[in-house]
PDB file of C-alpha atoms and ligand atoms in Angstrom:
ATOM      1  CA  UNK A  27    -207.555  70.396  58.967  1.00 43.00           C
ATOM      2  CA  UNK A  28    -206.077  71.361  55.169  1.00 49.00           C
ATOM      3  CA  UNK A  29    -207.146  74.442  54.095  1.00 58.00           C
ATOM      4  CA  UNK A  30    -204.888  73.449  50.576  1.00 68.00           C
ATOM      5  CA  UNK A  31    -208.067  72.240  48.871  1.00 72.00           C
ATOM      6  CA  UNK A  32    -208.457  70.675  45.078  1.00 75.00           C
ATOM      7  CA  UNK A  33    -209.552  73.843  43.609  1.00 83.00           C
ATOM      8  CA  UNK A  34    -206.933  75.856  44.922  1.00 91.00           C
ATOM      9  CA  UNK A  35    -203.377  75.767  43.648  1.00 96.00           C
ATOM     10  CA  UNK A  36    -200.972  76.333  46.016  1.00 97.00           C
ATOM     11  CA  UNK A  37    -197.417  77.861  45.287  1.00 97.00           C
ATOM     12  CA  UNK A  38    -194.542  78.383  47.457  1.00 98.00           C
ATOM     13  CA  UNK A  39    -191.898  81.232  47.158  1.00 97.00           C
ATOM     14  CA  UNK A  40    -188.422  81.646  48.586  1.00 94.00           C
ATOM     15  CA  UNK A  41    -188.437  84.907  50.048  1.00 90.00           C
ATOM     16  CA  UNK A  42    -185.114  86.722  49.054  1.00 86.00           C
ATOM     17  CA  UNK A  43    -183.274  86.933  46.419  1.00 84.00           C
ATOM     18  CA  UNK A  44    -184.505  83.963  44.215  1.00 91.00           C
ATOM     19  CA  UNK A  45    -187.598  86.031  44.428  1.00 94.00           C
ATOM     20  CA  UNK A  46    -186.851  88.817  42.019  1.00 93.00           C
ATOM     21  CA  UNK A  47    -185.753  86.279  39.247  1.00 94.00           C
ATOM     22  CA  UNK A  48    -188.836  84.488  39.891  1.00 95.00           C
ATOM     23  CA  UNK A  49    -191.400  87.282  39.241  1.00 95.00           C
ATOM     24  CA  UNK A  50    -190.762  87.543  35.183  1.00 93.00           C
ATOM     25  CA  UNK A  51    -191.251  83.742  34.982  1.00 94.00           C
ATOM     26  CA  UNK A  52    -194.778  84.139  36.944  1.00 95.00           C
ATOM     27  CA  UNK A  53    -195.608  86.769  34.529  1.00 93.00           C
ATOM     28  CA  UNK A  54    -194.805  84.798  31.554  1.00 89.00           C
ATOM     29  CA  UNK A  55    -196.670  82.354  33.065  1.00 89.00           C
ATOM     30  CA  UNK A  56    -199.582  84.588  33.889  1.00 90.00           C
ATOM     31  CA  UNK A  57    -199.743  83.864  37.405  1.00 93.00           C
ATOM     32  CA  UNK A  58    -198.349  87.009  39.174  1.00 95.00           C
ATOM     33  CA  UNK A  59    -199.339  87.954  42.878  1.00 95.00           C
ATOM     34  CA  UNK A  60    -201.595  90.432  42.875  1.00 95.00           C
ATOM     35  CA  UNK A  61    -200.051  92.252  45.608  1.00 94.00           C
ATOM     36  CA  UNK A  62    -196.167  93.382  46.138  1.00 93.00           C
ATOM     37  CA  UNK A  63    -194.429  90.320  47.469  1.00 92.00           C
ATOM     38  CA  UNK A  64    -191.247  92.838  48.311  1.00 92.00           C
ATOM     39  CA  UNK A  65    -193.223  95.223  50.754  1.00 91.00           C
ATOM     40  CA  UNK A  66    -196.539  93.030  51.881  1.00 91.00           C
ATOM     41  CA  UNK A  67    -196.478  91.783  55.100  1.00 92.00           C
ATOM     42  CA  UNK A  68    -199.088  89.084  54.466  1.00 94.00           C
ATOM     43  CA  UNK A  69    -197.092  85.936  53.801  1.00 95.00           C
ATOM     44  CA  UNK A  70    -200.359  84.022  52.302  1.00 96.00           C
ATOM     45  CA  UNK A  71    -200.823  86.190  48.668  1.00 96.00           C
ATOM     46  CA  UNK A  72    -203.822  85.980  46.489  1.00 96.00           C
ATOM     47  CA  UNK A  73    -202.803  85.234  42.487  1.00 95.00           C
ATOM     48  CA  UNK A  74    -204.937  85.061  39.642  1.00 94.00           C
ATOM     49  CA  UNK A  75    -208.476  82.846  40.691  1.00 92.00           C
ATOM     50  CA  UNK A  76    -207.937  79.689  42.022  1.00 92.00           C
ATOM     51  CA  UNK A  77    -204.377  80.265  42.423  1.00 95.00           C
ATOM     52  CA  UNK A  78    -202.393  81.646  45.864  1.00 96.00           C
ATOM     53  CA  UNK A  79    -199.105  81.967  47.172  1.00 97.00           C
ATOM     54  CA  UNK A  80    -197.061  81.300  50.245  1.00 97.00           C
ATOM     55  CA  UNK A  81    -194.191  83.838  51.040  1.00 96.00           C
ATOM     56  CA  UNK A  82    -191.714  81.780  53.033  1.00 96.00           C
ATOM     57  CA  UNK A  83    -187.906  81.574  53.328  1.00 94.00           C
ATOM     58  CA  UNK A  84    -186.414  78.982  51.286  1.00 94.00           C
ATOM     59  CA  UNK A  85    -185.141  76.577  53.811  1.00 92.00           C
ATOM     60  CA  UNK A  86    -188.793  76.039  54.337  1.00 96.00           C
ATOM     61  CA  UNK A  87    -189.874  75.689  50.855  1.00 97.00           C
ATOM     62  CA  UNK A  88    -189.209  71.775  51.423  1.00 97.00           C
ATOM     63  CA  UNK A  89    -191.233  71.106  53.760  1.00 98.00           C
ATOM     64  CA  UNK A  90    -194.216  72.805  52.724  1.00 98.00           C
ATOM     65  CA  UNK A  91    -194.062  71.137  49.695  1.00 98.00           C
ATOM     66  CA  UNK A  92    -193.076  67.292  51.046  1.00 97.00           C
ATOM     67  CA  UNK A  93    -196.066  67.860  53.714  1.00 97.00           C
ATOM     68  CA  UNK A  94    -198.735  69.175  50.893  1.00 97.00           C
ATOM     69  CA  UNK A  95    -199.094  72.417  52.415  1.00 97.00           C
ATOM     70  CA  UNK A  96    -197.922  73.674  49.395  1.00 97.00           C
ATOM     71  CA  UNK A  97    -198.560  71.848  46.213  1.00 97.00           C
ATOM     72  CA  UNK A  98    -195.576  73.462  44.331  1.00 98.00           C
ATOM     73  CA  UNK A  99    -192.674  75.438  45.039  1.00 98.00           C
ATOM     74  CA  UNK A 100    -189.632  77.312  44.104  1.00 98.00           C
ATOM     75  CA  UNK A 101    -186.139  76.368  45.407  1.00 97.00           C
ATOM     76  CA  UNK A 102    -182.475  76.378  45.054  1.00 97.00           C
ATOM     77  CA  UNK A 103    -180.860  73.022  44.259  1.00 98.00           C
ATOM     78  CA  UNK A 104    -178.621  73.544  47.251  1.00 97.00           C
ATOM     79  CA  UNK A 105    -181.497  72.979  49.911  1.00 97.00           C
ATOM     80  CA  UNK A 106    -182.727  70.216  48.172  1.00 98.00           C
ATOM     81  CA  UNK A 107    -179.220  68.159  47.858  1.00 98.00           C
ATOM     82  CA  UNK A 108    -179.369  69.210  51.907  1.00 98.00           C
ATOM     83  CA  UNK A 109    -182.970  68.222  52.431  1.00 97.00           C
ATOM     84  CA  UNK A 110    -183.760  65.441  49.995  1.00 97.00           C
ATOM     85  CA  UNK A 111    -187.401  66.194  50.312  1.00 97.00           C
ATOM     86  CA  UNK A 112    -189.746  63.243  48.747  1.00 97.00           C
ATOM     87  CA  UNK A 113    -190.805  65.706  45.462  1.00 98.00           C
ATOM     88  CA  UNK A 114    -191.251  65.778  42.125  1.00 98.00           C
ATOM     89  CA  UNK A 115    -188.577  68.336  40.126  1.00 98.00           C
ATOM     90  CA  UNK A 116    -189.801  68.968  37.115  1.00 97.00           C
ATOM     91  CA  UNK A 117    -188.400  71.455  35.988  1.00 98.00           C
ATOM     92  CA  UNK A 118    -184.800  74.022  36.117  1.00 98.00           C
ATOM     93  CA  UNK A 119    -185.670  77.118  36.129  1.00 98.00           C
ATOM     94  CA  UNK A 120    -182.425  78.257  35.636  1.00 97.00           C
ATOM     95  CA  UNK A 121    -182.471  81.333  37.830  1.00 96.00           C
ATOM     96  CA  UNK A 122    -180.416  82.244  41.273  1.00 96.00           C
ATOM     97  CA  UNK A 123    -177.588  80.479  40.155  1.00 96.00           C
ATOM     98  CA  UNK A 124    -174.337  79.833  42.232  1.00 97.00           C
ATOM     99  CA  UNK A 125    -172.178  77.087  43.370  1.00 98.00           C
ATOM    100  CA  UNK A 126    -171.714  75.100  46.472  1.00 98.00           C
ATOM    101  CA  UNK A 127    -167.977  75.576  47.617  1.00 98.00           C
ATOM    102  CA  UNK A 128    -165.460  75.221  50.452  1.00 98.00           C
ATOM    103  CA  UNK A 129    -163.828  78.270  51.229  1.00 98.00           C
ATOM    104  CA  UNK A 130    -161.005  79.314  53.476  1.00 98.00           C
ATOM    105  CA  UNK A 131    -158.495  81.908  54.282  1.00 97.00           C
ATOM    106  CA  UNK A 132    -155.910  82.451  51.361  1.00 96.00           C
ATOM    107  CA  UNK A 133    -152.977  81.295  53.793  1.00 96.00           C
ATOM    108  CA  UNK A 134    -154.640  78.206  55.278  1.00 96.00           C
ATOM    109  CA  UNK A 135    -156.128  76.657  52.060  1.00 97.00           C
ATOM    110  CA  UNK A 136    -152.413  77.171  50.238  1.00 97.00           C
ATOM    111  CA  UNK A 137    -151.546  74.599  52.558  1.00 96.00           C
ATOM    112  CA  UNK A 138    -153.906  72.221  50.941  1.00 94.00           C
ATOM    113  CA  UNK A 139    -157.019  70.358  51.993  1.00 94.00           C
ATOM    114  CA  UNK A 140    -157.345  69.063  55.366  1.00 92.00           C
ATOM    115  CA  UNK A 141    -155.351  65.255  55.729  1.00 94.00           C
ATOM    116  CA  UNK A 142    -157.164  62.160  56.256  1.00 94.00           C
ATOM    117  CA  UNK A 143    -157.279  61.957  59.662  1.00 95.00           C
ATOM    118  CA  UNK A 144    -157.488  65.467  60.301  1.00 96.00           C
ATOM    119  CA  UNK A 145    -159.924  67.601  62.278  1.00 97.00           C
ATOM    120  CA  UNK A 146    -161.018  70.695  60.700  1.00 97.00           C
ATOM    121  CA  UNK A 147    -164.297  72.682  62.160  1.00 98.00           C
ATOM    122  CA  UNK A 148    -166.593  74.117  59.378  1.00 98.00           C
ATOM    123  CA  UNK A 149    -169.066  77.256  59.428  1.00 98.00           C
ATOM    124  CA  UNK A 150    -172.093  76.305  57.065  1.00 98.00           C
ATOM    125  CA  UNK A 151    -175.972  75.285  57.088  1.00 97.00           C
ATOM    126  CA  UNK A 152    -175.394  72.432  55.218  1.00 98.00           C
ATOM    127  CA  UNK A 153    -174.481  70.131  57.619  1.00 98.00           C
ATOM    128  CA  UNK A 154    -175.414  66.986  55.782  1.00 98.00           C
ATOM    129  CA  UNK A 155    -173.831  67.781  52.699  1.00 98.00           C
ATOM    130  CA  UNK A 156    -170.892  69.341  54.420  1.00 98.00           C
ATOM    131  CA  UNK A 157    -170.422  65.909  56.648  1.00 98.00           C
ATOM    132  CA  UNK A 158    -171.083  63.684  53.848  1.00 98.00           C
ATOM    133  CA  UNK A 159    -167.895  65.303  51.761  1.00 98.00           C
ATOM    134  CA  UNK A 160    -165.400  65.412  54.401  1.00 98.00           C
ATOM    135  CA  UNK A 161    -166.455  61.405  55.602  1.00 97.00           C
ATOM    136  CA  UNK A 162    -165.290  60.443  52.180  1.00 97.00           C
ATOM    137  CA  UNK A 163    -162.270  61.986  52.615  1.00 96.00           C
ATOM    138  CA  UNK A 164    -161.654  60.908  56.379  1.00 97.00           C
ATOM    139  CA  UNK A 165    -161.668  63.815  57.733  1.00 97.00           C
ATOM    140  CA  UNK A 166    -163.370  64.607  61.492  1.00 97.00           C
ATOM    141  CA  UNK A 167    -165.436  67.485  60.390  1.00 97.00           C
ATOM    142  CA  UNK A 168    -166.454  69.398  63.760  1.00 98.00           C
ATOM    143  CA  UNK A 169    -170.202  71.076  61.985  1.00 98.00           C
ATOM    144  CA  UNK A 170    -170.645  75.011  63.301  1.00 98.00           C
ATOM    145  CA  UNK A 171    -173.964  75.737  62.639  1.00 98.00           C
ATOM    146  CA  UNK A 172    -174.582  78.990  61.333  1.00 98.00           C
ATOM    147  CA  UNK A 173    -177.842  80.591  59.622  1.00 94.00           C
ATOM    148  CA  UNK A 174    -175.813  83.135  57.285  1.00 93.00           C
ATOM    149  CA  UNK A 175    -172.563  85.279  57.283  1.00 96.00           C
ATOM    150  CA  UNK A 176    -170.338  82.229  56.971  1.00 96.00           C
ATOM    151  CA  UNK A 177    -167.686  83.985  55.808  1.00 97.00           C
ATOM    152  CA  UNK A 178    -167.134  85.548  59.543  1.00 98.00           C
ATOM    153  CA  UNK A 179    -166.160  82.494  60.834  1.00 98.00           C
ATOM    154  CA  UNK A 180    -162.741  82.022  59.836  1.00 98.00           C
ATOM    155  CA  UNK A 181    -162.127  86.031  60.424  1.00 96.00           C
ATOM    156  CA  UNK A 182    -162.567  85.703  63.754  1.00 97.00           C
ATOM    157  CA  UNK A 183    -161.176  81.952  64.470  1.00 97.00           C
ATOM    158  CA  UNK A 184    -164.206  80.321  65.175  1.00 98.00           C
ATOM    159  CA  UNK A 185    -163.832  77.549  61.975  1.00 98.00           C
ATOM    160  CA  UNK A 186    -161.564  76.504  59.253  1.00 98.00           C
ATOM    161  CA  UNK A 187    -163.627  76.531  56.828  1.00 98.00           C
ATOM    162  CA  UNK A 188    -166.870  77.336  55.390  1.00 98.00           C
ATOM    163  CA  UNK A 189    -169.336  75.501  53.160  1.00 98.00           C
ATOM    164  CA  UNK A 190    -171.891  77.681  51.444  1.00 98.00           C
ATOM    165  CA  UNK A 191    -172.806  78.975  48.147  1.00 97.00           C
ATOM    166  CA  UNK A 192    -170.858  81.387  46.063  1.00 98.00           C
ATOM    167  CA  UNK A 193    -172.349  83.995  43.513  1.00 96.00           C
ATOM    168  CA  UNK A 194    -170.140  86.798  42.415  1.00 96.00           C
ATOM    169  CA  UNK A 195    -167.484  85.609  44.669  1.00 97.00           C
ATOM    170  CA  UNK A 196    -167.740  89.186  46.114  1.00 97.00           C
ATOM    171  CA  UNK A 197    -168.152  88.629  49.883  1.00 97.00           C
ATOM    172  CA  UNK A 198    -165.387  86.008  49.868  1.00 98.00           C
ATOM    173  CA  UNK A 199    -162.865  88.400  48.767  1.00 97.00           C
ATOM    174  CA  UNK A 200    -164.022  90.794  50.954  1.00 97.00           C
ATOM    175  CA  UNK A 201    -163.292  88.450  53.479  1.00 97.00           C
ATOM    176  CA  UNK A 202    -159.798  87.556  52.725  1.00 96.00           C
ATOM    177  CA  UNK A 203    -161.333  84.152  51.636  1.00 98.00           C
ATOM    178  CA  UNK A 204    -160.732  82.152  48.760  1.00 98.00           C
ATOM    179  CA  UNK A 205    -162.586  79.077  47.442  1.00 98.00           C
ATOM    180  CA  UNK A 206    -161.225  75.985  48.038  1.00 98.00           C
ATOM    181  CA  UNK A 207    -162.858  73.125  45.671  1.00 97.00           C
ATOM    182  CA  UNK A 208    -166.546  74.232  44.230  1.00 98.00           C
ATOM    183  CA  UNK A 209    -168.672  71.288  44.313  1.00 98.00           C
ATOM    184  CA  UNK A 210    -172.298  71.800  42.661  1.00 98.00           C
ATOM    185  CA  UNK A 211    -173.563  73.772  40.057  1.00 98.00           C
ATOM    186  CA  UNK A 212    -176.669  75.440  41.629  1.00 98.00           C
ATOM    187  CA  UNK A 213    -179.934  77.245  39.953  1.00 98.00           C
ATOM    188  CA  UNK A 214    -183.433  77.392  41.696  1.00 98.00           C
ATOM    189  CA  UNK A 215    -185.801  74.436  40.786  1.00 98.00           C
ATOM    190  CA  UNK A 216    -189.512  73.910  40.715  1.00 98.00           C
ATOM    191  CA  UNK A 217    -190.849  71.247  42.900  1.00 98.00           C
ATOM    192  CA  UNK A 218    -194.261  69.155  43.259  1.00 98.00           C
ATOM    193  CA  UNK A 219    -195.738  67.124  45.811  1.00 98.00           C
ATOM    194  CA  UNK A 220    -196.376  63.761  44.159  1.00 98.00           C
ATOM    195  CA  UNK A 221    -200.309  63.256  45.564  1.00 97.00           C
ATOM    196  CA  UNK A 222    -200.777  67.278  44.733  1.00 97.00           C
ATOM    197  CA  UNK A 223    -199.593  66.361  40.957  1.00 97.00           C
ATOM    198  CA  UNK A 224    -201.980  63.092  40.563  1.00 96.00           C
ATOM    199  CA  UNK A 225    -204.706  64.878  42.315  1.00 95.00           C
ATOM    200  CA  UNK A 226    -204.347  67.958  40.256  1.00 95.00           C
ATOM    201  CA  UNK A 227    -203.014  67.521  36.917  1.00 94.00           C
ATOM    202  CA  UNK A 228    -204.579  69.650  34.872  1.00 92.00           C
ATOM    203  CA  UNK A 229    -203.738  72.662  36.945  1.00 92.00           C
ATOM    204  CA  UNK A 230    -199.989  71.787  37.498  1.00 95.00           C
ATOM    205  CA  UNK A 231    -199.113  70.264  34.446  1.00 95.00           C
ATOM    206  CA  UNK A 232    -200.365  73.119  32.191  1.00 93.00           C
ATOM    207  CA  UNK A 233    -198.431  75.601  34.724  1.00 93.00           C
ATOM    208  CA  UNK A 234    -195.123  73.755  34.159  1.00 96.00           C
ATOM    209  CA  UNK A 235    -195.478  74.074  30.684  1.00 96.00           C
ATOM    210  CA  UNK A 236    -195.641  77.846  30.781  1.00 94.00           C
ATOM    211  CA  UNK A 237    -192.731  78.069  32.752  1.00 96.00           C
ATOM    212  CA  UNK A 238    -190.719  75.892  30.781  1.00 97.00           C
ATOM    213  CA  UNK A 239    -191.358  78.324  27.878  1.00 96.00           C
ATOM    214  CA  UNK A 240    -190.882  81.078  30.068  1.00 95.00           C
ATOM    215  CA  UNK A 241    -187.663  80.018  30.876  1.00 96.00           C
ATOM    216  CA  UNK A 242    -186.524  78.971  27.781  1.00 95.00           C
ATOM    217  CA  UNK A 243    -187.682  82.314  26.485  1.00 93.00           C
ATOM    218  CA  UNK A 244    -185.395  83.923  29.037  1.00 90.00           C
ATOM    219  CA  UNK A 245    -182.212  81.930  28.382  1.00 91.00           C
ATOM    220  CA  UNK A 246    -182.783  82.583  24.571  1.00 92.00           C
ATOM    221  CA  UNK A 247    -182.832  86.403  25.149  1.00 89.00           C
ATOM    222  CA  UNK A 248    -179.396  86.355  27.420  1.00 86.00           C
ATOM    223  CA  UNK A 249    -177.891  84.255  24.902  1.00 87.00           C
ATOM    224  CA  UNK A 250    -178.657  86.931  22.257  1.00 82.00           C
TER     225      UNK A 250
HETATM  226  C1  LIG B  30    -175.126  84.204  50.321  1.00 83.76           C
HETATM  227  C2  LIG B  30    -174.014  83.277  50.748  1.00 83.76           C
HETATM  228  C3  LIG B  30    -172.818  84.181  50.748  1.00 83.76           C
HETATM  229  C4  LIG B  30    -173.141  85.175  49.642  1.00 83.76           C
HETATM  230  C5  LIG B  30    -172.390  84.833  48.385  1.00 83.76           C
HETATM  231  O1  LIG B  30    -175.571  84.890  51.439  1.00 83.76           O
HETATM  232  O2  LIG B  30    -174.292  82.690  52.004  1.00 83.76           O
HETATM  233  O3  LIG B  30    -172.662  84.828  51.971  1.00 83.76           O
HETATM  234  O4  LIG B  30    -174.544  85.078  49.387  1.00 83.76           O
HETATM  235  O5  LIG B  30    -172.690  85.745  47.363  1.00 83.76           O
HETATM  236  P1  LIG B  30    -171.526  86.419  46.516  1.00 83.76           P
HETATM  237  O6  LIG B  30    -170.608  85.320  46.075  1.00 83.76           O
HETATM  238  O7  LIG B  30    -172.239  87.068  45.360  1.00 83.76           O
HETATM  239  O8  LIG B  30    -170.846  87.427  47.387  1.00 83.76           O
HETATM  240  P2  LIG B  30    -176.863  85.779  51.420  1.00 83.76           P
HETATM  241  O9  LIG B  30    -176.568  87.139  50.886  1.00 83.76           O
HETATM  242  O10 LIG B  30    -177.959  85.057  50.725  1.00 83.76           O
HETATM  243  O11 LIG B  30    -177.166  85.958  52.957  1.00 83.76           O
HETATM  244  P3  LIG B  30    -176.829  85.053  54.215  1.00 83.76           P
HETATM  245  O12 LIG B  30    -175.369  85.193  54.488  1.00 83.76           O
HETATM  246  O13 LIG B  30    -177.671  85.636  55.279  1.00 83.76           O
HETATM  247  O14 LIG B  30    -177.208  83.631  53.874  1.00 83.76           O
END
């Protein structure tokens, strides 16, 4: 049974923190929760009428979305190069930005990148995107799976590398890391499920519109 009816408009959130960037856009956009996402417990949240949200960590964001449990939601770019969910992205929101890299110990990755031919084990949770880039370069890439922390894996021998997203940079130089080659520009985007957006237009196209001024509203006032 769907409980994600016509009249209601369904919005998924990466929990984290994407989420504090994300609140000022809602606001703009008149469409805040009206309870505290950061200490609730309830992961369904009630926003202005006809309007409710889903609290849910971002690798799940996708598939909410692609399966209509959600008719929107808010995610990095990273999980959806990883995911390639069938969804609409309308819209960068320009927030929770990083970069996809491959990172390594200072020593090893002086050496240079891994030979054609080579075998080199690599800490990430982007296994696709992580096999995809060493088969171009014919290189045996032995995938460690990892849900977060990457950057312990080389400390303690496990992999060679790791392939996650840098922000500051901080934790990889607190790791004796450095990166290695930085592949994609990430920010957070909004996505749509495709029936959602035929079946309810006028709620969803209206709502990108407000964030798109929200967010150009936002980039304006940084570049101040
Ligand atoms: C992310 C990422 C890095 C870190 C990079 O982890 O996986 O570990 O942030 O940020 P920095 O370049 O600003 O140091 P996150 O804090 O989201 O937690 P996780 O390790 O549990 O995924």
């Amino acid at each position: 049974m769907s409980t994600n009816s016509n009249d209601v408009l369904t919005i998924a959130l990466s929990k984290g923190r994407i989420l504090e960037e994300t609140l000022p856009l809602l606001e703009h956009a008149d469409i805040l929760p009206v309870e505290d996402v950061f200490t609730t417990r309830k992961l369904m949240v009630d926003g202005p009428e006809g309007i409710r949200f889903l609290i849910i960590r971002a690798a799940d964001v996708c598939t909410y979305v692609e399966r209509g449990a959600a008719d929107m939601g808010i995610v990095g770019r990273d999980l959806l190069l990883e995911w390639r969910p069938q969804v609409f992205e309308p819209l960068d929101l320009k927030i929770g930005a990083c970069r996809l890299c491959v990172a390594g110990p200072e020593a090893s990755v002086a050496q240079g990148k891994p030979e054609a031919g080579s075998r080199v084990r690599i800490a990430t949770k982007y296994d696709y995107l992580a096999k995809q880039y060493y088969m171009k370069q014919s290189v045996q890439a032995d995938i460690i799976h990892l849900y977060g922390s990457m950057e312990l894996a080389p400390l303690v021998g496990m992999a060679d590398r790791i392939f996650d997203v840098v922000s500051t940079g901080g934790t990889l130089r607190a790791n004796g890391l450095v990166e290695e080659e930085s592949l994609y520009e990430i920010t957070s985007r909004l996505i749509v499920n495709p029936v959602s957006f035929a079946m309810k237009k006028g709620l969803i196209q209206p709502m990108i519109e407000h964030l798109r001024e929200a967010v150009a509203l936002r980039v304006a006032a940084e570049e101040k």
